[in-house]
């Protein structure tokens, strides 16, 4: 729809239904102009290099055709689609979390397919089932599990081939664990092989970390009613149990 308004005003009205403030639309237009200009400069540089290789004079650059025309009647369908893609990426950032990556079968083929199709989006391989399993064993005091490092040890590791690599404090911690039953130990070995050793973790904590990173400009807030009245909860935890992320400027 052609109007006498600027591109910013026009698209701010068009995208208002997506809850996007004018600043977000402005960022999308700027990002689109920047990417188109960079693409145009790369093409011109390649053309100049080709002309120089053939001992021909490079053509004098004219107006930059890569810039979006202010007149919407001169926009093409490709111009509009390109803007929509940039806007969606900025307004609705997402992390591609591929769960069940330890399921076998065509997992590797599917990961390659998704990473190729969504090459500009962050991708994290996860196994939520493996994470739940490890968390459950830890609650039952059968393993010592650290999600940040992706390590999971049990009492059986004191007698395993890698026991010599355990530090003294690790040995003491493992001695305090409950014995793990053969069925759970067999499953633990599979989780360690398919997820912890191969990918470094179950991917769940990494997915959360990347999501926070993608959102950006967030502050961590720990809501409490009273530091005096909420010194500990029923599980013996301190007052700062829950954490929420809010935008800067939130009151």
GROMACS .gro file of C-alpha atoms in nm:
model
  251
    1UNK     CA    1   0.000   0.000   0.000
    2UNK     CA    2   0.158   0.326  -0.114
    3UNK     CA    3   0.131   0.623   0.121
    4UNK     CA    4   0.296   0.959   0.172
    5UNK     CA    5   0.439   0.835   0.502
    6UNK     CA    6   0.800   0.733   0.552
    7UNK     CA    7   0.899   0.367   0.539
    8UNK     CA    8   0.932   0.366   0.917
    9UNK     CA    9   0.584   0.506   0.976
   10UNK     CA   10   0.426   0.281   0.714
   11UNK     CA   11   0.580  -0.043   0.839
   12UNK     CA   12   0.528   0.052   1.204
   13UNK     CA   13   0.156   0.059   1.126
   14UNK     CA   14   0.176  -0.265   0.925
   15UNK     CA   15   0.363  -0.453   1.201
   16UNK     CA   16   0.170  -0.305   1.495
   17UNK     CA   17  -0.035  -0.623   1.527
   18UNK     CA   18   0.282  -0.812   1.628
   19UNK     CA   19   0.336  -0.592   1.933
   20UNK     CA   20   0.645  -0.438   1.778
   21UNK     CA   21   0.734  -0.084   1.887
   22UNK     CA   22   0.866   0.158   1.627
   23UNK     CA   23   1.221   0.106   1.753
   24UNK     CA   24   1.206  -0.263   1.652
   25UNK     CA   25   1.080  -0.175   1.303
   26UNK     CA   26   1.356   0.086   1.272
   27UNK     CA   27   1.615  -0.175   1.369
   28UNK     CA   28   1.476  -0.416   1.108
   29UNK     CA   29   1.495  -0.152   0.833
   30UNK     CA   30   1.849  -0.055   0.935
   31UNK     CA   31   1.961  -0.418   0.943
   32UNK     CA   32   1.809  -0.481   0.601
   33UNK     CA   33   1.978  -0.173   0.453
   34UNK     CA   34   2.309  -0.277   0.610
   35UNK     CA   35   2.295  -0.632   0.477
   36UNK     CA   36   2.192  -0.518   0.129
   37UNK     CA   37   2.471  -0.260   0.121
   38UNK     CA   38   2.728  -0.518   0.232
   39UNK     CA   39   2.604  -0.759  -0.036
   40UNK     CA   40   2.622  -0.487  -0.301
   41UNK     CA   41   2.976  -0.389  -0.199
   42UNK     CA   42   3.087  -0.751  -0.219
   43UNK     CA   43   2.941  -0.782  -0.571
   44UNK     CA   44   3.106  -0.457  -0.682
   45UNK     CA   45   3.440  -0.566  -0.538
   46UNK     CA   46   3.419  -0.897  -0.723
   47UNK     CA   47   3.328  -0.718  -1.046
   48UNK     CA   48   3.618  -0.474  -1.005
   49UNK     CA   49   3.859  -0.761  -0.943
   50UNK     CA   50   3.733  -0.941  -1.253
   51UNK     CA   51   3.768  -0.625  -1.461
   52UNK     CA   52   4.121  -0.569  -1.335
   53UNK     CA   53   4.213  -0.926  -1.419
   54UNK     CA   54   4.107  -0.862  -1.778
   55UNK     CA   55   4.290  -0.528  -1.788
   56UNK     CA   56   3.961  -0.345  -1.827
   57UNK     CA   57   3.861  -0.027  -1.653
   58UNK     CA   58   3.612  -0.080  -1.376
   59UNK     CA   59   3.279   0.086  -1.429
   60UNK     CA   60   3.218   0.399  -1.229
   61UNK     CA   61   2.971   0.324  -0.952
   62UNK     CA   62   2.634   0.489  -0.987
   63UNK     CA   63   2.359   0.523  -0.731
   64UNK     CA   64   2.353   0.231  -0.491
   65UNK     CA   65   2.070   0.016  -0.623
   66UNK     CA   66   2.097  -0.206  -0.318
   67UNK     CA   67   1.924   0.052  -0.098
   68UNK     CA   68   1.553   0.016  -0.046
   69UNK     CA   69   1.353   0.279  -0.237
   70UNK     CA   70   1.151   0.517  -0.020
   71UNK     CA   71   0.866   0.482  -0.270
   72UNK     CA   72   0.682   0.161  -0.185
   73UNK     CA   73   0.542   0.136  -0.537
   74UNK     CA   74   0.898   0.055  -0.650
   75UNK     CA   75   0.936  -0.231  -0.406
   76UNK     CA   76   0.944  -0.585  -0.541
   77UNK     CA   77   0.796  -0.894  -0.379
   78UNK     CA   78   1.151  -1.003  -0.293
   79UNK     CA   79   1.214  -0.671  -0.115
   80UNK     CA   80   0.905  -0.722   0.101
   81UNK     CA   81   0.990  -1.084   0.178
   82UNK     CA   82   1.344  -0.989   0.275
   83UNK     CA   83   1.214  -0.728   0.519
   84UNK     CA   84   0.967  -0.975   0.671
   85UNK     CA   85   1.245  -1.227   0.733
   86UNK     CA   86   1.464  -0.967   0.903
   87UNK     CA   87   1.171  -0.839   1.112
   88UNK     CA   88   1.073  -1.189   1.229
   89UNK     CA   89   1.434  -1.267   1.323
   90UNK     CA   90   1.455  -0.952   1.538
   91UNK     CA   91   1.103  -0.954   1.682
   92UNK     CA   92   1.080  -1.329   1.747
   93UNK     CA   93   1.431  -1.459   1.819
   94UNK     CA   94   1.444  -1.834   1.871
   95UNK     CA   95   1.684  -2.113   1.948
   96UNK     CA   96   1.656  -2.436   1.752
   97UNK     CA   97   1.665  -2.710   2.018
   98UNK     CA   98   1.685  -3.057   1.867
   99UNK     CA   99   1.569  -3.300   2.133
  100UNK     CA  100   1.620  -3.679   2.139
  101UNK     CA  101   1.957  -3.645   1.967
  102UNK     CA  102   2.059  -3.971   2.136
  103UNK     CA  103   1.777  -4.169   1.971
  104UNK     CA  104   1.994  -4.310   1.692
  105UNK     CA  105   1.859  -4.379   1.344
  106UNK     CA  106   1.866  -4.076   1.114
  107UNK     CA  107   1.959  -3.828   1.389
  108UNK     CA  108   2.283  -3.715   1.224
  109UNK     CA  109   2.110  -3.674   0.889
  110UNK     CA  110   1.830  -3.468   1.045
  111UNK     CA  111   2.074  -3.249   1.238
  112UNK     CA  112   2.258  -3.173   0.916
  113UNK     CA  113   1.930  -3.094   0.740
  114UNK     CA  114   1.816  -2.851   1.010
  115UNK     CA  115   2.155  -2.684   1.047
  116UNK     CA  116   2.168  -2.629   0.671
  117UNK     CA  117   1.816  -2.488   0.648
  118UNK     CA  118   1.848  -2.265   0.957
  119UNK     CA  119   2.215  -2.176   0.924
  120UNK     CA  120   2.162  -1.828   1.077
  121UNK     CA  121   1.991  -1.956   1.392
  122UNK     CA  122   2.161  -2.100   1.702
  123UNK     CA  123   2.120  -2.476   1.728
  124UNK     CA  124   2.155  -2.692   2.039
  125UNK     CA  125   2.144  -3.072   2.057
  126UNK     CA  126   1.965  -3.202   2.365
  127UNK     CA  127   1.820  -3.504   2.538
  128UNK     CA  128   1.558  -3.397   2.791
  129UNK     CA  129   1.502  -3.761   2.887
  130UNK     CA  130   1.870  -3.803   2.975
  131UNK     CA  131   1.862  -3.483   3.181
  132UNK     CA  132   1.555  -3.601   3.375
  133UNK     CA  133   1.721  -3.937   3.435
  134UNK     CA  134   2.039  -3.777   3.572
  135UNK     CA  135   1.845  -3.533   3.788
  136UNK     CA  136   1.640  -3.820   3.934
  137UNK     CA  137   1.951  -4.024   4.018
  138UNK     CA  138   2.107  -3.719   4.179
  139UNK     CA  139   1.797  -3.662   4.394
  140UNK     CA  140   1.819  -4.027   4.500
  141UNK     CA  141   2.187  -3.964   4.592
  142UNK     CA  142   2.309  -4.232   4.351
  143UNK     CA  143   2.526  -4.003   4.139
  144UNK     CA  144   2.720  -3.679   4.165
  145UNK     CA  145   2.600  -3.477   3.866
  146UNK     CA  146   2.717  -3.134   3.752
  147UNK     CA  147   2.504  -3.001   3.461
  148UNK     CA  148   2.749  -2.717   3.390
  149UNK     CA  149   3.045  -2.946   3.327
  150UNK     CA  150   2.849  -3.247   3.203
  151UNK     CA  151   3.007  -3.486   3.455
  152UNK     CA  152   2.816  -3.767   3.625
  153UNK     CA  153   2.987  -4.010   3.861
  154UNK     CA  154   2.858  -4.296   4.073
  155UNK     CA  155   3.008  -4.526   4.336
  156UNK     CA  156   3.094  -4.781   4.066
  157UNK     CA  157   3.347  -4.535   3.923
  158UNK     CA  158   3.564  -4.592   4.231
  159UNK     CA  159   3.635  -4.939   4.094
  160UNK     CA  160   3.634  -4.856   3.723
  161UNK     CA  161   3.933  -4.815   3.488
  162UNK     CA  162   3.920  -4.436   3.524
  163UNK     CA  163   3.933  -4.436   3.904
  164UNK     CA  164   4.298  -4.331   3.904
  165UNK     CA  165   4.200  -3.998   3.744
  166UNK     CA  166   3.961  -3.908   4.026
  167UNK     CA  167   4.070  -3.637   4.266
  168UNK     CA  168   4.067  -3.702   4.639
  169UNK     CA  169   3.763  -3.479   4.699
  170UNK     CA  170   3.579  -3.663   4.420
  171UNK     CA  171   3.659  -3.997   4.582
  172UNK     CA  172   3.521  -3.880   4.914
  173UNK     CA  173   3.203  -3.753   4.746
  174UNK     CA  174   3.151  -4.082   4.562
  175UNK     CA  175   3.201  -4.284   4.881
  176UNK     CA  176   2.906  -4.097   5.032
  177UNK     CA  177   2.673  -4.198   4.745
  178UNK     CA  178   2.421  -4.479   4.763
  179UNK     CA  179   2.498  -4.792   4.559
  180UNK     CA  180   2.348  -4.778   4.211
  181UNK     CA  181   2.153  -5.081   4.086
  182UNK     CA  182   2.278  -5.262   3.772
  183UNK     CA  183   1.987  -5.149   3.554
  184UNK     CA  184   2.034  -4.781   3.640
  185UNK     CA  185   2.412  -4.813   3.600
  186UNK     CA  186   2.372  -4.965   3.252
  187UNK     CA  187   2.148  -4.677   3.150
  188UNK     CA  188   2.389  -4.426   3.305
  189UNK     CA  189   2.669  -4.568   3.093
  190UNK     CA  190   2.461  -4.517   2.778
  191UNK     CA  191   2.379  -4.157   2.875
  192UNK     CA  192   2.744  -4.085   2.942
  193UNK     CA  193   2.846  -4.238   2.611
  194UNK     CA  194   2.576  -4.087   2.387
  195UNK     CA  195   2.544  -3.744   2.551
  196UNK     CA  196   2.806  -3.649   2.809
  197UNK     CA  197   3.113  -3.783   2.629
  198UNK     CA  198   2.991  -3.715   2.275
  199UNK     CA  199   2.828  -3.374   2.321
  200UNK     CA  200   2.970  -3.258   2.653
  201UNK     CA  201   2.631  -3.240   2.828
  202UNK     CA  202   2.264  -3.323   2.786
  203UNK     CA  203   2.224  -2.983   2.619
  204UNK     CA  204   1.940  -2.865   2.846
  205UNK     CA  205   2.147  -2.613   3.043
  206UNK     CA  206   2.316  -2.504   2.720
  207UNK     CA  207   1.979  -2.443   2.555
  208UNK     CA  208   1.877  -2.216   2.842
  209UNK     CA  209   2.210  -2.032   2.830
  210UNK     CA  210   2.183  -1.970   2.455
  211UNK     CA  211   1.820  -1.859   2.488
  212UNK     CA  212   1.918  -1.596   2.745
  213UNK     CA  213   2.206  -1.489   2.522
  214UNK     CA  214   1.977  -1.456   2.219
  215UNK     CA  215   1.723  -1.249   2.411
  216UNK     CA  216   1.993  -1.013   2.534
  217UNK     CA  217   1.944  -0.697   2.738
  218UNK     CA  218   1.790  -0.889   3.027
  219UNK     CA  219   1.833  -0.846   3.400
  220UNK     CA  220   1.814  -1.128   3.655
  221UNK     CA  221   1.560  -1.056   3.930
  222UNK     CA  222   1.519  -1.269   4.243
  223UNK     CA  223   1.168  -1.209   4.384
  224UNK     CA  224   1.129  -1.238   4.763
  225UNK     CA  225   0.862  -1.118   5.004
  226UNK     CA  226   1.101  -1.052   5.290
  227UNK     CA  227   1.465  -1.141   5.351
  228UNK     CA  228   1.387  -1.186   5.721
  229UNK     CA  229   1.078  -1.405   5.678
  230UNK     CA  230   1.212  -1.604   5.383
  231UNK     CA  231   1.559  -1.691   5.507
  232UNK     CA  232   1.495  -2.058   5.425
  233UNK     CA  233   1.216  -2.257   5.265
  234UNK     CA  234   1.093  -2.603   5.367
  235UNK     CA  235   1.374  -2.766   5.168
  236UNK     CA  236   1.639  -2.564   5.348
  237UNK     CA  237   1.712  -2.337   5.053
  238UNK     CA  238   1.791  -1.968   5.092
  239UNK     CA  239   1.564  -1.678   4.993
  240UNK     CA  240   1.697  -1.646   4.638
  241UNK     CA  241   1.538  -1.965   4.506
  242UNK     CA  242   1.347  -1.830   4.206
  243UNK     CA  243   1.489  -1.612   3.932
  244UNK     CA  244   1.311  -1.432   3.649
  245UNK     CA  245   1.454  -1.239   3.355
  246UNK     CA  246   1.311  -0.897   3.276
  247UNK     CA  247   1.385  -0.631   3.017
  248UNK     CA  248   1.599  -0.337   3.116
  249UNK     CA  249   1.380  -0.055   3.243
  250UNK     CA  250   1.118  -0.287   3.392
  251UNK     CA  251   0.978  -0.157   3.721
   0.00000   0.00000   0.00000
